[in-house]
XYZ file of C-alpha atoms in Angstrom:
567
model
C -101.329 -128.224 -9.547
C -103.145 -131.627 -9.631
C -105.362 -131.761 -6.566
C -105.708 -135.361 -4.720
C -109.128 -137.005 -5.194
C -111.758 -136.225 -1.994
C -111.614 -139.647 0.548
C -114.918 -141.841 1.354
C -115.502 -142.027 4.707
C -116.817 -144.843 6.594
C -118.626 -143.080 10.046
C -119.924 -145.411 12.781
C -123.693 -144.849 14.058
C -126.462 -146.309 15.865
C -130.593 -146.407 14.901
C -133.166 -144.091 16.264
C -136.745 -145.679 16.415
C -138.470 -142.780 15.134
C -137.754 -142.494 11.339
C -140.746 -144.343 10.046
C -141.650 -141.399 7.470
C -145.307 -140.313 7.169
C -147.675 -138.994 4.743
C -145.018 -136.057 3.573
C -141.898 -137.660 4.615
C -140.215 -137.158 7.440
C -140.954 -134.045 9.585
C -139.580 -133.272 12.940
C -138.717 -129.912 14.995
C -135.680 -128.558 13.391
C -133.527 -128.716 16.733
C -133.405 -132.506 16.183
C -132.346 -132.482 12.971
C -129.594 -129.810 13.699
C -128.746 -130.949 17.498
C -129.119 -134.767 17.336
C -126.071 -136.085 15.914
C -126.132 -138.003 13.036
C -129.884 -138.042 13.055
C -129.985 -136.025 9.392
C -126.676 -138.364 8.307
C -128.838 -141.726 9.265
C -132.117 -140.590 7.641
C -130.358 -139.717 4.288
C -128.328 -142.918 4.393
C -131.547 -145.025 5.002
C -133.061 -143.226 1.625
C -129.839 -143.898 0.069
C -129.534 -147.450 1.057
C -133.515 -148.215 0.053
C -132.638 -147.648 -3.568
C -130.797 -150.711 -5.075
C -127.090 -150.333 -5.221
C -127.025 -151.509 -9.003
C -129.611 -148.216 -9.802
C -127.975 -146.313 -7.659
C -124.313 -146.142 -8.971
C -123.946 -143.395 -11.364
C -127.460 -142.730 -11.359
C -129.253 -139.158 -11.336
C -131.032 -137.228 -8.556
C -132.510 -133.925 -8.362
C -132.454 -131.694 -4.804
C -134.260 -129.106 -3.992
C -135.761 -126.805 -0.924
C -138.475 -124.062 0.506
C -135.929 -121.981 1.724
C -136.746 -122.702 5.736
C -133.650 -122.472 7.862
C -131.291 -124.922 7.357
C -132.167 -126.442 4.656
C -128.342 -125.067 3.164
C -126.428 -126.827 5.831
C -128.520 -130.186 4.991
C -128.124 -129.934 1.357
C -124.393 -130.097 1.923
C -124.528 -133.151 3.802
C -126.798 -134.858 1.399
C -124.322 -133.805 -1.656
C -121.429 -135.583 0.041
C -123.090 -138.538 1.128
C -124.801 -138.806 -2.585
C -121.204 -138.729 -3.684
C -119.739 -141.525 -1.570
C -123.095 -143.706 -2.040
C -122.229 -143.814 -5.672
C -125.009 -140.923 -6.773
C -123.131 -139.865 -10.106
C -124.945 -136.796 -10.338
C -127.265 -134.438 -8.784
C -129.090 -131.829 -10.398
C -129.608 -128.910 -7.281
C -131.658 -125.684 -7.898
C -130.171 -122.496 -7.364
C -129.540 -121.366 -3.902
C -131.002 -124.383 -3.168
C -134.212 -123.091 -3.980
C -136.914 -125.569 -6.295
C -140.625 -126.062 -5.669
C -141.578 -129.342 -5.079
C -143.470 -128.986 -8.453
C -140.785 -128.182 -9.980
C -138.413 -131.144 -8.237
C -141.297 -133.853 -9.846
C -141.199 -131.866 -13.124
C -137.132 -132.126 -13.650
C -137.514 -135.620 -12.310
C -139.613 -136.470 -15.244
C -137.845 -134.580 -17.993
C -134.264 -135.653 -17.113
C -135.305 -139.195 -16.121
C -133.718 -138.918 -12.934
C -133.912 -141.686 -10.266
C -136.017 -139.636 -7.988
C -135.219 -136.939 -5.680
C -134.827 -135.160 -2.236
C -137.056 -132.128 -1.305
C -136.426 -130.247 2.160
C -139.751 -128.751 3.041
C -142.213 -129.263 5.862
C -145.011 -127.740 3.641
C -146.976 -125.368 5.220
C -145.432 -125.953 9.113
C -143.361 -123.209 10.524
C -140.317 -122.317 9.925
C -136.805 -120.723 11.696
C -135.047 -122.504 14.434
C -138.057 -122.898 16.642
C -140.075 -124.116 13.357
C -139.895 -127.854 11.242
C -137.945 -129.064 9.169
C -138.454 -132.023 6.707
C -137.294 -134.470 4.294
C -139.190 -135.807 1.462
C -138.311 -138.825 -1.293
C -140.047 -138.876 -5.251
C -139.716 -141.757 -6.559
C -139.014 -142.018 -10.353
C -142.114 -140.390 -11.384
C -141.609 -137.991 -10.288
C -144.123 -138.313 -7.517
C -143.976 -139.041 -3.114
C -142.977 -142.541 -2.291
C -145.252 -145.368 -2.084
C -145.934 -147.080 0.926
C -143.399 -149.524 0.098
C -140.426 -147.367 -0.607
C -141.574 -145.720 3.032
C -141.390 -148.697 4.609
C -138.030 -150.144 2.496
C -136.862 -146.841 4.083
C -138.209 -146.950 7.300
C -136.621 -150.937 7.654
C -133.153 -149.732 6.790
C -133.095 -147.150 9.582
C -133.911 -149.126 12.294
C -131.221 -151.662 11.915
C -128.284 -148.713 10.301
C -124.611 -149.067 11.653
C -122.832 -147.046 9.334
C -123.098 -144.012 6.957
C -120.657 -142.637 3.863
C -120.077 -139.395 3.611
C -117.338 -137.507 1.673
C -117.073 -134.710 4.265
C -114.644 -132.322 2.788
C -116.588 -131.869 -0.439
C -117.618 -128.415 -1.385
C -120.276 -127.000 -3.375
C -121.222 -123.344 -4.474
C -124.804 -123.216 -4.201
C -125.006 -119.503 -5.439
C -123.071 -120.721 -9.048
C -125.621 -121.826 -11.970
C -123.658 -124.440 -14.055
C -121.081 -127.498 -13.652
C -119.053 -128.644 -10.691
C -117.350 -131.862 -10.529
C -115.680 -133.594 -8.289
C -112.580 -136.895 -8.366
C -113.187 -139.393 -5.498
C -111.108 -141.668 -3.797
C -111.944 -144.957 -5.559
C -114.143 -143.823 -8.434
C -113.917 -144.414 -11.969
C -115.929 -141.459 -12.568
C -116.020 -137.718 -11.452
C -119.065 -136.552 -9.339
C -121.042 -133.963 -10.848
C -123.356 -131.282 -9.535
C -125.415 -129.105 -11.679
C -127.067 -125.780 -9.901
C -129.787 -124.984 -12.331
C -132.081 -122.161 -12.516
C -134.656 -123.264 -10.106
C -137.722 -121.466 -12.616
C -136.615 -122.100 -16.167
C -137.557 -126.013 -16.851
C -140.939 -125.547 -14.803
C -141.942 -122.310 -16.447
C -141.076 -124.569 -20.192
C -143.580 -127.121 -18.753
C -146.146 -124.792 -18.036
C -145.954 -122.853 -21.610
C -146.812 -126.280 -23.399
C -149.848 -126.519 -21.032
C -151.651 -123.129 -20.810
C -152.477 -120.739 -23.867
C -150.110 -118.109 -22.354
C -151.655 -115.626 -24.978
C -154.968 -115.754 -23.414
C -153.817 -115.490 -20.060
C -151.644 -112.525 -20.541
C -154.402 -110.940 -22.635
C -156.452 -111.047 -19.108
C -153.712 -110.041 -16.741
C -153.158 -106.913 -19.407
C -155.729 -106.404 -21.557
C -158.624 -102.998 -20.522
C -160.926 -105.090 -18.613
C -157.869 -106.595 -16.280
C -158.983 -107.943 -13.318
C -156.257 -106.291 -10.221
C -154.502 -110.033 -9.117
C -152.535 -109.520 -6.005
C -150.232 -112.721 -5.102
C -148.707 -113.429 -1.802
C -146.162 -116.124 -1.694
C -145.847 -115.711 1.662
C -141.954 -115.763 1.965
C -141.499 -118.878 0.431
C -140.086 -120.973 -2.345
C -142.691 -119.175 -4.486
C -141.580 -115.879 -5.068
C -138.893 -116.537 -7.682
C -141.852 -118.243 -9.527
C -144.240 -115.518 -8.836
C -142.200 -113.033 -10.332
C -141.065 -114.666 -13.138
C -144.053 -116.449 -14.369
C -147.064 -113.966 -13.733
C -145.291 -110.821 -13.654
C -142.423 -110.825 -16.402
C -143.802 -113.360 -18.424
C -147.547 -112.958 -18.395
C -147.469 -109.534 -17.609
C -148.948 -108.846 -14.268
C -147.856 -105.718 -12.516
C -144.728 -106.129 -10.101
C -146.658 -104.882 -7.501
C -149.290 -107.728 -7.456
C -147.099 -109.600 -6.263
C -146.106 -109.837 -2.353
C -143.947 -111.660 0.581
C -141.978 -112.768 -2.908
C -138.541 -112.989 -0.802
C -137.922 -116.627 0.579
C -137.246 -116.152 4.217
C -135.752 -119.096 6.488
C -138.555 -118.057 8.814
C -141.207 -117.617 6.183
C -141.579 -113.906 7.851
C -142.337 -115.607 11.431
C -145.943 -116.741 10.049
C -146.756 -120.455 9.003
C -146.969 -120.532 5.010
C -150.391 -121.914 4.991
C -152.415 -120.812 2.409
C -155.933 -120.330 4.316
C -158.300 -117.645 5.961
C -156.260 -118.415 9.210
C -152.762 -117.665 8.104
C -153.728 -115.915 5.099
C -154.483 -113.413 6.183
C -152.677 -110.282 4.530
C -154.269 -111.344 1.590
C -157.901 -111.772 3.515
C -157.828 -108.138 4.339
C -156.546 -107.157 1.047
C -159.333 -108.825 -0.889
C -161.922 -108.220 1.060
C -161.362 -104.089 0.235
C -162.816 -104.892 -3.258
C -160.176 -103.286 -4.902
C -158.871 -106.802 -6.158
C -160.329 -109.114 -8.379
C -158.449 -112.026 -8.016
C -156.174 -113.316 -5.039
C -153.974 -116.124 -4.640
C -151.684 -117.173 -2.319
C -149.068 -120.490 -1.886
C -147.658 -122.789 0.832
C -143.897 -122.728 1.490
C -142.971 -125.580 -1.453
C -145.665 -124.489 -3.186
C -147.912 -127.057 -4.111
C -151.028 -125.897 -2.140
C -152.314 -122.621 -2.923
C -155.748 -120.682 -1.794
C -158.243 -118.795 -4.659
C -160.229 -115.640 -2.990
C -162.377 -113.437 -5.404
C -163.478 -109.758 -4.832
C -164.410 -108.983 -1.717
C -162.857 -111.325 -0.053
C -164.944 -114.712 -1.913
C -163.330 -117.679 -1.054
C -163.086 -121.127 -3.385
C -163.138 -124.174 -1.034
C -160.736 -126.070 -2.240
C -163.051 -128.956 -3.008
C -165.408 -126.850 -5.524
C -161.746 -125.351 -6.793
C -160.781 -129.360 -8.389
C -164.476 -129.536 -9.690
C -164.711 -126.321 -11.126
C -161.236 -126.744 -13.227
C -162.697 -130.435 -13.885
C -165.879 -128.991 -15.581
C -163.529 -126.567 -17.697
C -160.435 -128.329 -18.912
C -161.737 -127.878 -22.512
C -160.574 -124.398 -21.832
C -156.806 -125.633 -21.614
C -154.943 -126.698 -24.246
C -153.080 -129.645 -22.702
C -156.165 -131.674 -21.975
C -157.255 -130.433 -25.364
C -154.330 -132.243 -27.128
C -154.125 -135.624 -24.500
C -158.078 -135.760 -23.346
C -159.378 -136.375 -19.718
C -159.179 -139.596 -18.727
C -160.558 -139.613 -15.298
C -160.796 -138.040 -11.804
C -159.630 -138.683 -8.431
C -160.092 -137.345 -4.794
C -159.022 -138.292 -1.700
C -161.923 -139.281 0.827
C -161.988 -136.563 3.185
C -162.527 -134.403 -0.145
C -166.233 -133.284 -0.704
C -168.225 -135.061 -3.167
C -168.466 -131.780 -5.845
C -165.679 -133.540 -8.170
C -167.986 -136.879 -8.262
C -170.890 -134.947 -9.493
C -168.757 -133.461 -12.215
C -167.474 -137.070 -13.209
C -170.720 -137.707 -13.275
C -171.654 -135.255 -15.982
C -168.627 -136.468 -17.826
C -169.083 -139.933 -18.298
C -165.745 -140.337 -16.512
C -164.444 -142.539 -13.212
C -164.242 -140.998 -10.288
C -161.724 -142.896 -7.804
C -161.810 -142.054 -3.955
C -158.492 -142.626 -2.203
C -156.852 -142.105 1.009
C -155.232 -139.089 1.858
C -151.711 -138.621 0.833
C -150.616 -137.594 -3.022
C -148.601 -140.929 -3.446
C -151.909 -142.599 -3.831
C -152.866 -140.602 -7.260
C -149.706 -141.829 -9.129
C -150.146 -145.151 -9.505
C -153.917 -143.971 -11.117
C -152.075 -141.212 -13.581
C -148.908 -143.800 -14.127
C -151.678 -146.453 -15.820
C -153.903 -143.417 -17.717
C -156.827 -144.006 -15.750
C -156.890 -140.562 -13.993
C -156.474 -136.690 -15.601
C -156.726 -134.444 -12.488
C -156.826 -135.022 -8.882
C -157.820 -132.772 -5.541
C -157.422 -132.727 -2.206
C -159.461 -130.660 0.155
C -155.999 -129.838 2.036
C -155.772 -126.795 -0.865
C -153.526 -129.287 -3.284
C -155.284 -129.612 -6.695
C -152.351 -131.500 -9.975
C -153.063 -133.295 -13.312
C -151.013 -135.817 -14.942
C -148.327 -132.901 -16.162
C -146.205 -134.048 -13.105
C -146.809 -136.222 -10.225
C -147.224 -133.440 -7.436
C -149.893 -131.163 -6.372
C -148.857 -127.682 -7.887
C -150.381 -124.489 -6.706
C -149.107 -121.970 -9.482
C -150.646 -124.719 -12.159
C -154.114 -124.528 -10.163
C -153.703 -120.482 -10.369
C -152.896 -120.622 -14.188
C -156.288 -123.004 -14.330
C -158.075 -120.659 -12.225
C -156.548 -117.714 -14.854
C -157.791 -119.569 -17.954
C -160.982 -120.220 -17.280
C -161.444 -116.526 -16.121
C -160.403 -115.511 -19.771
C -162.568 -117.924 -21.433
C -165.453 -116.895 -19.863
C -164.712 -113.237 -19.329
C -165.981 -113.572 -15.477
C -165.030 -113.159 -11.399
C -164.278 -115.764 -9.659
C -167.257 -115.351 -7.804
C -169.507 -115.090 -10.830
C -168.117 -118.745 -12.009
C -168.271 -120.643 -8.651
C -172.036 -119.464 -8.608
C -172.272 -120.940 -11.858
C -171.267 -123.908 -10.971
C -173.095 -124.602 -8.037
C -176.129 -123.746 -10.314
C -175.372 -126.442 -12.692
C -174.431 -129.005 -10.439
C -175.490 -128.295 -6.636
C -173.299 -127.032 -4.139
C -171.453 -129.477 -1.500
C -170.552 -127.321 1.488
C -167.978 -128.411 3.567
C -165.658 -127.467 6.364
C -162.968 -128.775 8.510
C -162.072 -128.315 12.108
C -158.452 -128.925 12.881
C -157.304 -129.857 16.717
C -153.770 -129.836 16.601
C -150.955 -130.362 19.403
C -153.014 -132.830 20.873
C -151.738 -135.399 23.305
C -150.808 -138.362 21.259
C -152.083 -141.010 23.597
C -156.072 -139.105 24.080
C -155.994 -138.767 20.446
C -155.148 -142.652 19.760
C -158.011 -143.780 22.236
C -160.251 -141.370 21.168
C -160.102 -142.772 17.768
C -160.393 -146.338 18.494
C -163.217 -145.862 21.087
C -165.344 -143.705 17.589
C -164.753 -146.680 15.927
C -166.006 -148.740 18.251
C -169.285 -146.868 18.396
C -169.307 -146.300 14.599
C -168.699 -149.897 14.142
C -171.522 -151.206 16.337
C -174.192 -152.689 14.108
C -176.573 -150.632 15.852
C -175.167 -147.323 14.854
C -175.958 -148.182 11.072
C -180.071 -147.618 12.173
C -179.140 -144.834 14.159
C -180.863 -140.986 14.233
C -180.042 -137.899 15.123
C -182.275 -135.021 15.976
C -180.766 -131.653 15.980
C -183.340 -128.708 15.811
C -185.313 -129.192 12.993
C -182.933 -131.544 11.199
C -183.052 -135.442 11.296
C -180.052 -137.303 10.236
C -180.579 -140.932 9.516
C -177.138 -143.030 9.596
C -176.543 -144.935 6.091
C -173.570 -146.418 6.409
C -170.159 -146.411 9.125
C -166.458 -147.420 8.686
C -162.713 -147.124 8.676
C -162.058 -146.335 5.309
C -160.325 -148.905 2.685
C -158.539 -148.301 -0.807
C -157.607 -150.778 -2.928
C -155.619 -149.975 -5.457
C -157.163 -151.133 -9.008
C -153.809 -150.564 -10.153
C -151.880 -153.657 -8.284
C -154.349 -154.384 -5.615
C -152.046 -153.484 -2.759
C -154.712 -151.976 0.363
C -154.816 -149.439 2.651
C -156.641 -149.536 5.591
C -157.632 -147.959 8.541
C -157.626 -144.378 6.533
C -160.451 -142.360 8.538
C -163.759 -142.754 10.005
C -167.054 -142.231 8.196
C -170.413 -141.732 9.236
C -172.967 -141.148 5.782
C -175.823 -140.394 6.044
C -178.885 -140.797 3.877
C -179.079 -137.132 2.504
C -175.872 -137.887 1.306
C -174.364 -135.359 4.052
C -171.385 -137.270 5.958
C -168.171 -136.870 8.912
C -165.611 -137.802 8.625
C -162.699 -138.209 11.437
C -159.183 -138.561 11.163
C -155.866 -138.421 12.668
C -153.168 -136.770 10.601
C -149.971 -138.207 9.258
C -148.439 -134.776 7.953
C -147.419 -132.848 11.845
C -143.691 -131.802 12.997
C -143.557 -133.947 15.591
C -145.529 -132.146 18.320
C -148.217 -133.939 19.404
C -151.052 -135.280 17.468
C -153.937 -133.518 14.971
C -157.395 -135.115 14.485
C -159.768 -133.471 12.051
C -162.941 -133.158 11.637
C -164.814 -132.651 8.208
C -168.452 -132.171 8.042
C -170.277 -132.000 4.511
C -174.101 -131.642 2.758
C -174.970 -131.421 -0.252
C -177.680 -128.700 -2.022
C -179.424 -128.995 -5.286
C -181.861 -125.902 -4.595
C -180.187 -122.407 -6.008
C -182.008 -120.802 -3.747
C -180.044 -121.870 -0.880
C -176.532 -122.294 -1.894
C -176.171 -118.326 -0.607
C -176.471 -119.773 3.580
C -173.132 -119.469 5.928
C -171.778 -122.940 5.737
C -171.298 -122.864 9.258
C -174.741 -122.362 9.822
C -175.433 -125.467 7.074
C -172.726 -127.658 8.444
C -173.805 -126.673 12.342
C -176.202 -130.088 13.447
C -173.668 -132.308 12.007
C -170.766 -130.347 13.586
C -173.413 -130.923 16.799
C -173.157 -134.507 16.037
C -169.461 -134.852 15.698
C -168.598 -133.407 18.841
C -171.073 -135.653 20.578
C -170.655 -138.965 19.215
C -166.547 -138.476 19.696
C -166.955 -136.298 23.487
C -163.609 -134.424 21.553
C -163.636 -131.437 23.678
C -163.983 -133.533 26.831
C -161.778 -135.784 26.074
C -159.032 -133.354 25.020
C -159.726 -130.827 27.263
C -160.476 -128.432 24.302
C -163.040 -125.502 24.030
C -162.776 -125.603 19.970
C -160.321 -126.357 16.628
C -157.608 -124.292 16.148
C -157.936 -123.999 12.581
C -161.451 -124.209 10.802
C -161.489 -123.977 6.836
């Protein structure tokens, strides 16, 4: 029996202000993408309607999820309004399941348009949690600030959405499903695709896989214990380090995605980490690892417990890419960090003969540098480290760097960082998170810091704390022009350097769920002398903490006795 083609429906709707997507898209509280109608309908519609209807029709996208709660019910409404905006096929991960790795690597192999991930990173999840929604572009990579704002522009002014809403799909069955539509020439088509299987190809033309199982099983194996931390990751986990590279099942942990993420944030760091803190920190573990929900940030501890700021991890892997084989074959053309990002990477450019470009926080901003060849490998201090293979941080690639150079040189991770800071100096660094905090204090407070910062008398400036004296270099708002096509960004965070090199940094992040505002706070000084790269970095980074907190009256003006998160 011939079944009648699925209708295009027209549905009637009106704007909401507050869809101007940030750094990671656009994040909210779940309950108002689930209980404000047609706020998930209008967002999707205004990505839709950004890309230009003659590349749109019967063009390619790619969907994919972490796993949070109800990210199933949204993928259904974004496969029927693909369908009735002309999409002529999307290729979906199974269960809905793909790592936002993964989503930039199929992107780039398939040549797809771009693509649709549903994560809110490392933010809660369940019904209490967030929920987001996130647009590559073409490369595989976040949108540009111009896409954002094309996107941003459409939903302020949207009437109307299409939406095929009696269209079906079986998220559970790998393969083919198409679909006839009222007034189409051509059938829709959805693919469900193993959600491990392209990646895991990717990664075996990258790494020496030989070498790397060698470690994991050879008689000196370091014990690796894994915590994906109930999200996207665990499909990965399993399949890539244990079946394939040979690590023991039971290395691996939390590898069941959860809607809830197991009722703990999936932030990799010594706050939420920590399961795999107390694990490590027994000594019976050489190696430890753990990834955010999508899993593009990830955390490196060694035994006992020894912890890789994030910032020495992208400047340790920069001073050993020799070791890989990809960057073997293609070369290394360059480096790039964002701002708030210690210095450690420059130092290694340095050494390298190779640029070093300092951007503003936000991934998007590293694409246009890998896109012309002028960059190789790029770190944030957020724990997100990526290379040119896709257009996304990617936490399981960092691990498999971290893996590599541990067989090369037959150490601990401890053992190599050491090294490191022995050849080049060591850059500690921290960050102090306030989160939740009210949106208005938090605006003011900025602006009045960059009122004091900006004073021309600030630049001749000293402080005094104990024994130290910091002398003020140079103050600003940070700017990035692009040396790709010139387009700026300003106003990007607050700096204060100073003439030791050590500097703060202040700013207000673009990446929360909707609940208030976070400003953070990142202190860093640098040490050439061996003989002091063993001190607490609290107790380092303590006088220009002191200064922070006094030159922007934070806990005063917020009502705050400290961060919530410090890393």
């Amino acid at each position: 029996m011939e079944t009648s083609p699925i209708p295009v429906v027209t549905v009637q709707t009106a704007p909401f202000e507050d869809q101007r997507p940030g750094t990671n898209g656009l994040r909210r509280k779940t309950a108002v993408f689930e209980g404000k109608k047609n706020y998930l309908q209008n967002y999707i519609q205004s990505v839709l309607s950004s890309i230009d209807l003659r590349d749109r029709q019967g063009c390619t996208m790619v969907v994919g999820s972490d796993g949070r709660y109800f990210s199933r019910a949204a993928i259904e409404v974004i496969v029927q309004m693909a369908a009735a905006n002309g999409i002529g096929r999307l290729v979906i991960g199974h269960s809905g399941l793909l790592s936002t790795p993964a989503v930039s690597c199929i992107i780039r192999k398939i040549k797809a348009i771009g693509g649709i991930i549903l994560t809110a990173s490392h933010n809660p999840g369940g019904p209490g949690g967030d929920f987001g929604i996130k647009f590559n572009v073409a490369n595989g990579g976040p949108s540009p600030d111009t896409v954002m704002e094309r996107i941003y522009q459409v939903s302020r002014t949207l009437e109307e959405y299409a939406i095929c809403p009696d269209l079906r799909i079986d998220l559970s069955r790998l393969g083919r499903q198409e679909f006839d539509l009222e007034n189409k020439f051509k059938p829709f088509r959805v693919e469900i695709v193993d959600s491990v299987e392209v990646y895991l190809q990717m990664l075996r033309n990258i790494f020496d896989f030989t070498a790397i199982k060698s470690l994991l099983t050879g008689p000196d194996q370091p014990k690796i214990h894994i915590d994906a931390m109930n999200g996207v990751m665990g499909p990965y986990v399993r399949r890539i380090l244990c079946d394939e590279l040979g690590a023991p099942a039971n290395s691996a942990v939390n590898c069941v995605p959860l809607e809830d993420f197991g009722g703990r944030p999936p932030e990799p760091n010594l706050t939420y980490a920590t399961s795999l803190v107390e694990s490590m920190k027994g000594g019976d573990f050489g190696f430890g690892a753990a990834f955010d929900a999508d899993g593009d940030r990830y955390m490196i501890l060694g035994e006992n417990g020894f912890f890789v700021n994030p910032s020495d991890s992208v400047a340790i892997m920069g001073a050993n890419l020799s070791i890989i084989p990809y960057f073997r074959q293609y070369g290394v053309k360059g480096f790039a960090r964002s701002m708030a990002t210690s210095a450690a990477l420059d130092r290694v450019a340095k050494a390298m003969k190779l640029a070093l470009y300092e951007t503003p926080t936000g991934w998007r901003y590293f694409g246009n540098l890998m896109d012309s060849g002028r960059c190789s490998v790029c770190g944030e201090e957020s724990f997100g480290t990526g290379s040119d293979h896709i257009r996304e941080k990617d936490g399981l690639w960092s691990v498999l760097v971290w893996l590599s150079i541990m067989a090369a040189k037959k150490q601990g991770v401890e053992q190599i960082v050491r090294e490191h800071w022995a050849r080049f100096g060591r850059n500690y660094f921290c960050r102090f998170d306030y989160e939740g905090l009210d949106p208005r204090a938090a605006f003011y407070l900025m602006r009045d810091l960059e009122a004091v910062i900006s004073d021309k008398a600030f630049t001749s400036q000293k402080f005094a704390v104990g024994d130290h004296m910091y002398s003020v270099e140079k103050a600003d708002n940070f700017e990035y022009i692009d040396p790709v096509d010139g387009t700026v960004a300003r106003n990007q965070g607050l700096r204060i350097i100073f003439n030791d090199a050590s500097r703060l940094v202040f700013r207000m992040s673009g990446s929360g769920g909707g609940m208030g505002s976070t400003i953070r706070i990142y202190a860093e000084s640098f040490e050439r002398d061996p003989e002091r790269h063993n001190r607490e970095t609290q107790v380092v980074l303590g006088p220009l903490i002191a200064i922070a907190l006094k030159i922007s009256n934070i806990h005063e003006r917020t009502g705050r006795r400290g961060p919530n998160v410090i890393t």
